[in-house]
Structure formats: C-alpha cells, structure tokens
Amino acid sequence: MHPIQSCIVTEEDVEARPKRRRADTVERLLDAALETFADIGFAAASVEDVCRRGGFTRGAFYSSFRTKDELFGALFARETARNIARAEHELVGIEREADPVSAAVERCLSTFRADRTWVLVHSEYRLHAARHPEAAAALREHSAQLHARLTELIDTAAARAGVRLALAAGDLARIVVALHDGVVLTHLPEAGPDDAVGTDLERTDLERTDLERTALLLLLRGAVSGAASTD
C-alpha cells in the first residue's frame, strides 16, 4: 500500500495567483517602459511601443495602467525606492568609520547606479511636465515623496555618525540630487549608448565618478559643522 498524498489548495492560494501574475506583468511593463523611454524619449514613445518591447497586448497594459503618465509614476516609485534601499543598506555602520563623511560618499557612489538610463528617463519626463500641468503636478508629488525619504535618510545618518549639519537636511537632499543629476547629464553625450564598450567609455565613467566624488566631498564637508549635541 502506498500512502495517498493529497494537495490542498486553499482559497487564499487561489486568490493569490492572479495577484502574483499581475505583479509580474507590472514589473515587466516597467522594465519595458524604462528601456523604451530611454531609447526614444517619453513624449515620442507610445503605449504600443512599450507593449511591443515587453511582449504585451494593449489590453495587458490597460489592465494595469490608465495612462502613460501613470506608468511613469509607478516607474519613478520603483526606481527611487530601489536607490533609497541601497543607500540605507550601505550607510549601516557609518558611525564606526574613522571618517564618516568620506565613507558615506564612497558607499553611496558604489551603490547608486551611475544611472545613465534612469537619469535620462527622469529628465525626459521633466521636460514633458514643463509643458503639461497635470504631469507637473504628479511629478511634484512623486518628487516630494522622494525628498521626504532622502531627508529622513540624511538626518538618520548624521545622527548615527554624531555630526551636526550646518544646513537643513531637506536642503542638503535637494542639493545632492541636483549635483548627481547634473554630473550624469553633463557626461551623457560623451558616454554614448549604455551598451557601448571600450576605453573611451571607461575613461568617461571614471571622470564622471571622480568629479561627483570631489563635488560631494566638498559639499558634505562644508555642510557638517561639527559633532552633534548629545544633550
């Protein structure tokens, strides 16, 4: 006699399957959108272009997103959340470093994507938002949420490192983002496509990283006024 094994499928399992499929579809749509917007620009890209890149029908797109702008909102949330999570992970233990400021710069440079693709797509959408009030309002909301998380990250890291900031963490967050985006955008024409290879591209990447490192060190050292109060 062989034991009879039964497979019990619960109501929760049945309900979870469509949710998992939808989540997978959304992720693949976001991947396709990132590539498509980077290749041909947000304004030029159509829903059909994104679907074609991801291997989806228009129905699959509209079952997840109402508009291309809503798709960008989800893409913004995903990309920025990933970067914040990386930074939070890398800044753990910053208080044990002999030079917390220098260590913070090196850790963030190594973990934030030198993200030609995302910075390019984000900049494309900024231009779109400059001409469309509804998109501008949505982008302000997305950016405010990112700014709040960055501000909290800076405040927490400064407190752990035992340093006092000479300017508000929120202002520092804005300056850091502007500096990073500016450095990457300045080097975009020199870097060429993401799949380019060779000595020239490697040299450009090194120059960009060195420039950003120097600028961040100057900025953060100027922003740190001394040891934080322990009262």
XYZ file of N, CA and C in Angstrom:
693
model
N 0.839 -1.195 0.000
C 0.000 0.000 0.000
C 0.876 1.248 0.000
N 0.537 2.137 -0.868
C 1.258 3.401 -0.914
C 0.386 4.485 -0.327
N 0.978 5.344 0.499
C 0.175 6.424 1.079
C -0.339 7.358 -0.002
N -1.534 7.801 0.147
C -2.126 8.734 -0.802
C -1.832 10.151 -0.346
N -1.144 10.897 -1.180
C -0.812 12.277 -0.846
C -1.850 13.197 -1.463
N -2.353 14.048 -0.658
C -3.354 14.984 -1.159
C -2.769 16.378 -1.230
N -3.200 17.126 -2.187
C -2.771 18.518 -2.345
C -3.965 19.405 -2.055
N -3.866 20.138 -0.977
C -4.969 21.002 -0.574
C -4.689 22.415 -1.051
N -5.538 22.924 -1.894
C -5.421 24.295 -2.387
C -6.422 25.150 -1.627
N -5.905 26.101 -0.912
C -6.767 26.948 -0.098
C -7.347 28.081 -0.929
N -8.369 28.702 -0.386
C -8.977 29.861 -1.048
C -7.967 30.986 -1.180
N -7.079 31.106 -0.169
C -6.057 32.157 -0.218
C -5.087 31.926 -1.366
N -4.733 30.635 -1.629
C -3.838 30.316 -2.746
C -4.468 30.711 -4.074
N -5.739 30.384 -4.223
C -6.446 30.696 -5.472
C -6.488 32.200 -5.696
N -6.746 32.952 -4.631
C -6.835 34.408 -4.755
C -5.470 35.030 -5.001
N -4.411 34.395 -4.502
C -3.074 34.979 -4.610
C -2.493 34.856 -6.021
N -2.903 33.809 -6.758
C -2.304 33.573 -8.068
C -2.515 34.726 -9.042
N -3.726 35.245 -9.205
C -3.895 36.385 -10.115
C -3.094 37.615 -9.668
N -2.971 37.803 -8.356
C -2.203 38.941 -7.857
C -0.737 38.802 -8.218
N -0.204 37.567 -8.099
C 1.200 37.351 -8.465
C 1.413 37.560 -9.959
N 0.462 37.071 -10.765
C 0.577 37.252 -12.215
C 0.536 38.736 -12.572
N -0.369 39.472 -11.916
C -0.475 40.904 -12.199
C 0.795 41.632 -11.776
N 1.360 41.251 -10.619
C 2.587 41.892 -10.151
C 3.731 41.630 -11.130
N 3.791 40.402 -11.664
C 4.830 40.070 -12.632
C 4.642 40.876 -13.918
N 3.383 41.018 -14.347
C 3.097 41.815 -15.547
C 3.520 43.265 -15.351
N 3.202 43.821 -14.187
C 3.567 45.209 -13.905
C 5.081 45.382 -13.947
N 5.827 44.470 -13.334
C 7.290 44.575 -13.328
C 7.847 44.537 -14.737
N 7.319 43.652 -15.558
C 7.805 43.546 -16.933
C 7.422 44.778 -17.751
N 6.264 45.341 -17.482
C 5.877 46.575 -18.156
C 6.803 47.728 -17.750
N 7.158 47.787 -16.478
C 8.062 48.838 -16.014
C 9.443 48.680 -16.635
N 9.927 47.439 -16.744
C 11.213 47.203 -17.399
C 11.169 47.665 -18.858
N 10.083 47.315 -19.531
C 9.938 47.709 -20.933
C 9.834 49.222 -21.066
N 9.120 49.866 -20.147
C 8.972 51.318 -20.194
C 10.304 52.010 -20.000
N 11.105 51.531 -19.055
C 12.409 52.146 -18.801
C 13.278 52.099 -20.048
N 13.315 50.963 -20.696
C 14.128 50.815 -21.904
C 13.576 51.666 -23.055
N 12.255 51.643 -23.210
C 11.636 52.378 -24.319
C 11.798 53.886 -24.157
N 11.513 54.402 -22.963
C 11.637 55.844 -22.722
C 13.082 56.299 -22.892
N 14.039 55.458 -22.498
C 15.449 55.814 -22.656
C 15.848 55.824 -24.124
N 15.304 54.899 -24.892
C 15.680 54.785 -26.306
C 15.109 55.907 -27.163
N 13.791 56.185 -27.000
C 13.163 57.122 -27.940
C 12.513 58.323 -27.260
N 12.586 58.385 -25.936
C 12.030 59.526 -25.217
C 10.610 59.277 -24.762
N 10.226 59.907 -23.648
C 8.885 59.709 -23.108
C 7.824 60.222 -24.067
N 8.011 61.430 -24.591
C 6.995 62.031 -25.444
C 6.795 61.233 -26.732
N 7.886 60.753 -27.300
C 7.801 60.040 -28.575
C 7.269 58.620 -28.416
N 7.476 58.034 -27.259
C 7.078 56.640 -27.044
C 5.561 56.528 -26.919
N 5.010 55.498 -27.509
C 3.579 55.233 -27.407
C 3.345 54.016 -26.505
N 2.112 53.841 -26.111
C 1.756 52.645 -25.351
C 2.109 51.399 -26.160
N 1.885 51.463 -27.465
C 2.201 50.326 -28.325
C 3.687 50.012 -28.311
N 4.527 51.054 -28.280
C 5.979 50.835 -28.228
C 6.372 50.078 -26.964
N 5.793 50.489 -25.837
C 6.101 49.828 -24.568
C 5.617 48.378 -24.600
N 4.410 48.161 -25.098
C 3.856 46.808 -25.169
C 4.692 45.927 -26.095
N 5.099 46.484 -27.209
C 5.908 45.715 -28.158
C 7.236 45.303 -27.517
N 7.858 46.235 -26.775
C 9.131 45.939 -26.117
C 8.967 44.840 -25.063
N 7.857 44.861 -24.357
C 7.655 43.883 -23.296
C 6.936 42.621 -23.727
N 6.434 42.596 -24.970
C 5.707 41.422 -25.455
C 4.296 41.334 -24.916
N 3.636 42.501 -24.768
C 2.288 42.549 -24.212
C 1.304 43.110 -25.230
N 0.039 42.856 -24.971
C -1.028 43.476 -25.752
C -1.428 44.792 -25.080
N -2.159 45.621 -25.802
C -2.672 46.858 -25.218
C -3.594 46.550 -24.023
N -4.325 45.438 -24.138
C -5.206 45.055 -23.043
C -4.443 44.800 -21.753
N -3.271 44.165 -21.872
C -2.450 43.907 -20.690
C -1.980 45.217 -20.068
N -1.646 46.176 -20.926
C -1.214 47.479 -20.412
C -2.351 48.151 -19.651
N -3.505 48.235 -20.287
C -4.617 48.986 -19.687
C -5.282 48.243 -18.525
N -4.928 46.999 -18.329
C -5.405 46.314 -17.134
C -4.589 46.707 -15.906
N -3.432 47.347 -16.148
C -2.553 47.763 -15.049
C -2.426 49.272 -14.920
N -2.472 49.986 -16.034
C -2.282 51.439 -16.026
C -3.307 52.111 -16.923
N -3.771 53.267 -16.481
C -4.736 54.011 -17.285
C -4.057 54.833 -18.366
N -2.873 55.374 -18.052
C -2.180 56.265 -18.976
C -0.677 56.014 -18.940
N 0.006 56.583 -19.907
C 1.464 56.507 -19.939
C 2.062 57.278 -18.764
N 1.413 58.372 -18.358
C 1.898 59.135 -17.207
C 1.783 58.325 -15.918
N 0.720 57.566 -15.790
C 0.571 56.712 -14.600
C 1.654 55.645 -14.590
N 1.991 55.137 -15.756
C 3.084 54.175 -15.876
C 4.390 54.800 -15.399
N 4.648 56.037 -15.799
C 5.873 56.702 -15.346
C 5.869 56.865 -13.827
N 4.713 57.186 -13.252
C 4.635 57.330 -11.799
C 5.054 56.055 -11.092
N 4.601 54.916 -11.591
C 4.983 53.636 -10.994
C 6.471 53.368 -11.200
N 6.986 53.755 -12.360
C 8.408 53.581 -12.641
C 9.248 54.452 -11.718
N 8.835 55.689 -11.512
C 9.523 56.605 -10.598
C 9.575 56.005 -9.194
N 8.433 55.504 -8.724
C 8.372 54.932 -7.376
C 9.302 53.738 -7.248
N 9.332 52.884 -8.260
C 10.181 51.696 -8.182
C 11.660 52.046 -8.201
N 12.060 52.886 -9.143
C 13.483 53.194 -9.288
C 14.026 53.947 -8.081
N 13.283 54.929 -7.589
C 13.769 55.702 -6.443
C 13.756 54.873 -5.168
N 12.763 54.001 -5.006
C 12.729 53.132 -3.831
C 13.926 52.193 -3.818
N 14.296 51.685 -4.968
C 15.464 50.799 -5.047
C 16.737 51.546 -4.649
N 16.896 52.761 -5.127
C 18.090 53.528 -4.801
C 18.150 53.893 -3.325
N 17.012 54.276 -2.759
C 16.978 54.601 -1.333
C 17.325 53.368 -0.503
N 16.784 52.227 -0.876
C 17.056 50.987 -0.137
C 18.536 50.645 -0.194
N 19.155 50.826 -1.357
C 20.590 50.563 -1.468
C 21.383 51.486 -0.556
N 21.021 52.759 -0.559
C 21.735 53.727 0.271
C 21.571 53.412 1.756
N 20.352 53.065 2.156
C 20.112 52.718 3.558
C 20.978 51.537 3.972
N 21.078 50.552 3.094
C 21.888 49.376 3.396
C 23.369 49.744 3.517
N 23.856 50.546 2.587
C 25.276 50.886 2.579
C 25.673 51.787 3.747
N 24.753 52.573 4.257
C 25.086 53.508 5.335
C 24.986 52.872 6.726
N 24.594 51.619 6.784
C 24.579 50.929 8.081
C 26.006 50.840 8.613
N 26.197 51.236 9.861
C 27.523 51.180 10.478
C 28.411 52.358 10.154
N 27.837 53.401 9.567
C 28.649 54.555 9.182
C 29.319 55.199 10.395
N 28.699 55.054 11.561
C 29.232 55.671 12.778
C 30.539 55.022 13.229
N 30.865 53.836 12.720
C 32.109 53.157 13.117
C 33.285 53.528 12.225
N 33.043 54.314 11.191
C 34.116 54.731 10.283
C 34.927 55.875 10.891
N 36.241 55.874 10.612
C 37.099 56.945 11.123
C 36.713 58.289 10.525
N 36.307 58.276 9.250
C 35.865 59.494 8.564
C 34.490 59.211 7.967
N 33.425 59.430 8.739
C 32.075 59.082 8.268
C 31.671 59.804 6.988
N 32.097 61.055 6.822
C 31.707 61.811 5.627
C 32.296 61.180 4.374
N 33.598 60.920 4.393
C 34.247 60.299 3.241
C 33.683 58.909 2.975
N 33.444 58.160 4.042
C 32.894 56.811 3.881
C 31.501 56.857 3.274
N 30.683 57.822 3.696
C 29.331 57.950 3.154
C 29.367 58.216 1.658
N 30.281 59.082 1.236
C 30.406 59.389 -0.190
C 30.800 58.144 -0.973
N 31.821 57.441 -0.506
C 32.288 56.257 -1.227
C 31.214 55.182 -1.292
N 30.518 54.982 -0.184
C 29.482 53.945 -0.163
C 28.344 54.283 -1.119
N 27.931 55.546 -1.127
C 26.809 55.925 -1.996
C 27.207 55.922 -3.460
N 28.447 56.295 -3.743
C 28.903 56.247 -5.128
C 28.930 54.815 -5.648
N 29.252 53.885 -4.769
C 29.361 52.498 -5.206
C 28.003 51.821 -5.331
N 26.989 52.386 -4.696
C 25.697 51.700 -4.709
C 24.651 52.367 -5.578
N 24.646 53.713 -5.666
C 23.700 54.365 -6.559
C 24.117 54.074 -7.990
N 23.180 53.697 -8.814
C 23.525 53.454 -10.213
C 23.997 54.774 -10.820
N 25.067 54.716 -11.552
C 25.570 55.903 -12.224
C 24.668 56.074 -13.395
N 23.544 55.906 -13.158
C 22.345 55.612 -13.807
C 22.046 56.478 -14.997
N 22.781 56.255 -16.028
C 22.507 56.987 -17.259
C 21.050 56.790 -17.685
N 20.588 55.545 -17.632
C 19.248 55.248 -18.127
C 18.171 55.962 -17.320
N 18.199 55.824 -15.977
C 17.134 56.418 -15.181
C 17.210 57.938 -15.186
N 18.409 58.500 -15.072
C 18.530 59.967 -15.097
C 18.040 60.510 -16.430
N 18.346 59.815 -17.509
C 17.871 60.236 -18.827
C 16.349 60.206 -18.892
N 15.740 59.121 -18.438
C 14.282 58.998 -18.475
C 13.626 60.047 -17.571
N 14.169 60.236 -16.376
C 13.624 61.225 -15.446
C 13.711 62.629 -16.041
N 14.825 62.935 -16.686
C 14.990 64.258 -17.291
C 14.030 64.460 -18.458
N 13.818 63.396 -19.225
C 12.844 63.459 -20.323
C 11.464 63.805 -19.774
N 11.112 63.186 -18.659
C 9.779 63.436 -18.105
C 9.682 64.844 -17.533
N 10.763 65.371 -16.991
C 10.747 66.752 -16.504
C 10.398 67.711 -17.642
N 10.965 67.479 -18.817
C 10.658 68.333 -19.973
C 9.182 68.191 -20.353
N 8.694 66.960 -20.325
C 7.273 66.720 -20.611
C 6.402 67.457 -19.589
N 6.766 67.368 -18.313
C 5.978 68.003 -17.252
C 6.000 69.525 -17.365
N 7.081 70.078 -17.893
C 7.175 71.528 -18.047
C 6.132 72.071 -19.019
N 5.608 71.185 -19.871
C 4.635 71.608 -20.888
C 3.225 71.105 -20.594
N 3.083 70.277 -19.551
C 1.771 69.684 -19.248
C 1.488 69.824 -17.754
N 0.577 70.699 -17.372
C 0.314 70.980 -15.955
C -0.037 69.756 -15.121
N -0.829 68.827 -15.666
C -1.190 67.645 -14.886
C 0.031 66.780 -14.602
N 0.903 66.648 -15.593
C 2.128 65.878 -15.387
C 3.032 66.582 -14.376
N 3.057 67.915 -14.435
C 3.871 68.675 -13.492
C 3.394 68.466 -12.065
N 2.076 68.459 -11.869
C 1.520 68.244 -10.531
C 1.862 66.849 -10.016
N 1.760 65.845 -10.890
C 2.094 64.479 -10.484
C 3.572 64.354 -10.154
N 4.433 64.988 -10.962
C 5.863 64.910 -10.719
C 6.235 65.597 -9.412
N 5.573 66.703 -9.095
C 5.836 67.371 -7.816
C 5.493 66.449 -6.649
N 4.405 65.703 -6.778
C 4.010 64.783 -5.716
C 5.019 63.646 -5.568
N 5.428 63.059 -6.711
C 6.431 61.991 -6.665
C 7.736 62.510 -6.055
N 8.160 63.691 -6.487
C 9.428 64.253 -6.017
C 9.372 64.595 -4.531
N 8.208 65.035 -4.063
C 8.054 65.358 -2.641
C 8.222 64.106 -1.783
N 7.687 62.992 -2.256
C 7.837 61.742 -1.507
C 9.293 61.293 -1.471
N 9.988 61.418 -2.603
C 11.407 61.079 -2.643
C 12.204 62.000 -1.722
N 11.894 63.293 -1.772
C 12.607 64.263 -0.948
C 12.432 63.957 0.536
N 11.239 63.549 0.929
C 10.988 63.223 2.334
C 11.837 62.032 2.776
N 11.945 61.026 1.916
C 12.738 59.852 2.273
C 14.229 60.175 2.310
N 14.698 60.990 1.382
C 16.103 61.385 1.383
C 16.439 62.219 2.615
N 15.531 63.115 2.974
C 15.736 63.955 4.152
C 15.844 63.093 5.401
N 14.957 62.128 5.519
C 14.996 61.224 6.670
C 16.289 60.421 6.687
N 16.735 59.979 5.504
C 17.971 59.208 5.406
C 19.168 60.034 5.865
N 19.233 61.290 5.428
C 20.345 62.164 5.803
C 20.312 62.468 7.296
N 19.139 62.776 7.813
C 19.008 63.054 9.250
C 19.460 61.853 10.081
N 19.027 60.669 9.689
C 19.366 59.459 10.431
C 20.863 59.176 10.370
N 21.466 59.309 9.172
C 22.895 59.045 9.018
C 23.724 60.047 9.818
N 23.325 61.321 9.793
C 24.056 62.338 10.544
C 23.992 62.079 12.042
N 22.819 61.690 12.530
C 22.664 61.408 13.956
C 23.513 60.213 14.363
N 23.515 59.160 13.534
C 24.318 57.974 13.869
C 25.805 58.285 13.844
N 26.223 59.123 12.889
C 27.640 59.464 12.768
C 28.089 60.479 13.809
N 27.133 61.087 14.515
C 27.465 62.052 15.547
C 27.932 63.385 15.013
N 27.384 63.801 13.869
C 27.750 65.101 13.296
C 26.531 66.002 13.234
N 26.783 67.300 13.274
C 25.708 68.279 13.191
C 25.776 68.950 11.828
N 24.635 69.070 11.177
C 24.573 69.675 9.852
C 24.455 71.187 9.954
N 25.178 71.886 9.081
C 25.147 73.346 9.071
C 23.963 73.888 8.292
N 23.263 73.027 7.580
C 22.051 73.424 6.882
C 21.027 72.325 7.033
N 19.773 72.641 6.754
C 18.698 71.680 6.940
C 18.918 70.452 6.058
N 18.583 69.280 6.600
C 18.756 68.043 5.845
C 17.953 68.071 4.542
N 16.789 68.703 4.570
C 15.983 68.798 3.357
C 16.671 69.595 2.264
N 17.336 70.686 2.641
C 18.087 71.478 1.658
C 19.269 70.686 1.117
N 19.946 69.972 2.015
C 21.080 69.160 1.581
C 20.627 68.072 0.610
N 19.475 67.480 0.879
C 18.942 66.444 -0.011
C 18.725 67.003 -1.417
N 18.143 68.184 -1.505
C 17.902 68.796 -2.824
C 19.209 69.052 -3.564
N 20.215 69.532 -2.843
C 21.498 69.852 -3.477
C 22.189 68.585 -3.962
N 22.151 67.526 -3.153
C 22.793 66.267 -3.539
C 22.154 65.702 -4.805
N 20.816 65.714 -4.870
C 20.121 65.198 -6.051
C 20.463 66.030 -7.286
N 20.447 67.355 -7.136
C 20.768 68.233 -8.266
C 22.204 68.012 -8.739
N 23.107 67.816 -7.797
C 24.510 67.592 -8.149
C 24.667 66.276 -8.906
N 24.066 65.215 -8.375
C 24.176 63.907 -9.027
C 23.598 63.936 -10.439
N 22.375 64.467 -10.571
C 21.743 64.510 -11.886
C 22.549 65.374 -12.851
N 23.063 66.499 -12.351
C 23.822 67.400 -13.204
C 25.095 66.767 -13.734
N 25.812 66.053 -12.873
C 27.052 65.402 -13.301
C 26.763 64.335 -14.345
N 25.734 63.522 -14.099
C 25.401 62.460 -15.052
C 24.962 63.049 -16.390
N 24.109 64.076 -16.360
C 23.617 64.675 -17.598
C 24.742 65.337 -18.388
N 25.687 65.939 -17.692
C 26.809 66.582 -18.368
C 27.606 65.581 -19.185
N 27.701 64.348 -18.683
C 28.509 63.334 -19.359
C 27.714 62.454 -20.316
N 26.406 62.665 -20.416
C 25.609 61.811 -21.288
C 26.073 61.815 -22.750
N 26.302 62.982 -23.357
C 26.716 62.955 -24.760
C 28.055 62.256 -24.968
N 28.919 62.302 -23.951
C 30.233 61.677 -24.081
C 30.166 60.178 -23.854
N 29.176 59.759 -23.010
C 29.115 58.345 -22.640
C 28.587 57.480 -23.762
N 27.644 58.011 -24.561
C 27.073 57.217 -25.626
C 26.074 56.214 -25.096
N 25.664 55.240 -25.921
C 24.658 54.256 -25.513
C 25.137 53.412 -24.344
N 24.176 52.865 -23.618
C 24.501 52.043 -22.449
C 25.314 50.805 -22.822
N 25.134 50.309 -24.036
C 25.823 49.078 -24.392
C 27.161 49.348 -25.075
N 27.580 50.621 -25.100
C 28.882 50.933 -25.674
C 29.978 50.395 -24.780
N 31.081 50.006 -25.381
C 32.206 49.484 -24.615
C 33.472 50.121 -25.134
N 34.539 49.987 -24.352
C 35.811 50.483 -24.824
C 36.442 51.453 -23.859
N 37.694 51.799 -24.166
C 38.491 52.651 -23.291
C 37.879 54.023 -23.111
N 37.346 54.618 -24.180
C 36.775 55.965 -24.081
C 35.611 56.000 -23.105
N 34.732 55.008 -23.167
C 33.592 54.966 -22.257
C 34.054 54.760 -20.824
N 35.015 53.865 -20.637
C 35.527 53.620 -19.291
C 36.171 54.887 -18.727
N 36.895 55.619 -19.572
C 37.520 56.856 -19.118
C 36.466 57.884 -18.739
N 35.402 57.970 -19.527
C 34.316 58.902 -19.230
C 33.652 58.561 -17.899
N 33.420 57.274 -17.653
C 32.810 56.847 -16.396
C 33.695 57.200 -15.214
N 35.001 56.994 -15.359
C 35.928 57.325 -14.277
C 35.958 58.828 -14.015
N 35.947 59.611 -15.087
C 35.954 61.068 -14.933
C 34.684 61.545 -14.236
N 33.552 60.972 -14.620
C 32.289 61.357 -14.003
C 32.273 60.998 -12.524
N 32.756 59.789 -12.209
C 32.778 59.353 -10.820
C 33.714 60.218 -9.986
N 34.889 60.520 -10.531
C 35.844 61.369 -9.810
C 35.277 62.760 -9.575
N 34.609 63.297 -10.571
C 34.018 64.626 -10.434
C 32.936 64.618 -9.373
N 32.072 63.604 -9.415
C 30.991 63.538 -8.434
C 31.544 63.320 -7.027
N 32.575 62.480 -6.907
C 33.192 62.250 -5.593
C 33.734 63.558 -5.018
N 34.481 64.297 -5.833
C 35.069 65.555 -5.370
C 33.993 66.555 -4.966
N 32.974 66.686 -5.799
C 31.904 67.645 -5.513
C 31.142 67.268 -4.248
N 30.848 65.978 -4.077
C 30.111 65.537 -2.892
C 30.933 65.731 -1.617
N 32.221 65.441 -1.695
C 33.074 65.635 -0.522
C 33.128 67.103 -0.118
N 33.288 67.975 -1.100
C 33.315 69.412 -0.804
C 31.988 69.865 -0.211
N 30.903 69.384 -0.796
C 29.580 69.770 -0.317
C 29.343 69.285 1.109
N 29.594 68.003 1.353
C 29.276 67.434 2.661
C 30.206 67.932 3.750
N 31.474 68.139 3.434
C 32.375 68.676 4.444
C 31.980 70.102 4.812
N 31.484 70.842 3.831
C 31.005 72.189 4.119
C 29.682 72.197 4.880
N 28.919 71.103 4.734
C 27.611 71.026 5.377
C 27.674 70.506 6.808
N 28.820 69.915 7.186
C 28.992 69.376 8.534
C 29.708 70.401 9.384
N 29.032 70.857 10.436
C 29.603 71.920 11.268
C 30.339 71.398 12.487
N 30.193 70.122 12.805
C 30.885 69.580 13.961
C 30.112 68.457 14.594
N 30.539 68.059 15.777
C 29.889 66.943 16.480
C 28.488 67.319 16.888
N 27.609 66.375 16.783
C 26.218 66.612 17.187
C 26.137 66.665 18.696
N 25.184 67.428 19.189
C 24.993 67.530 20.631
C 24.438 66.230 21.174
N 24.952 65.818 22.307
C 24.469 64.594 22.956
C 23.612 64.906 24.171
N 23.264 66.223 24.340
C 22.449 66.608 25.490
C 21.059 66.027 25.369
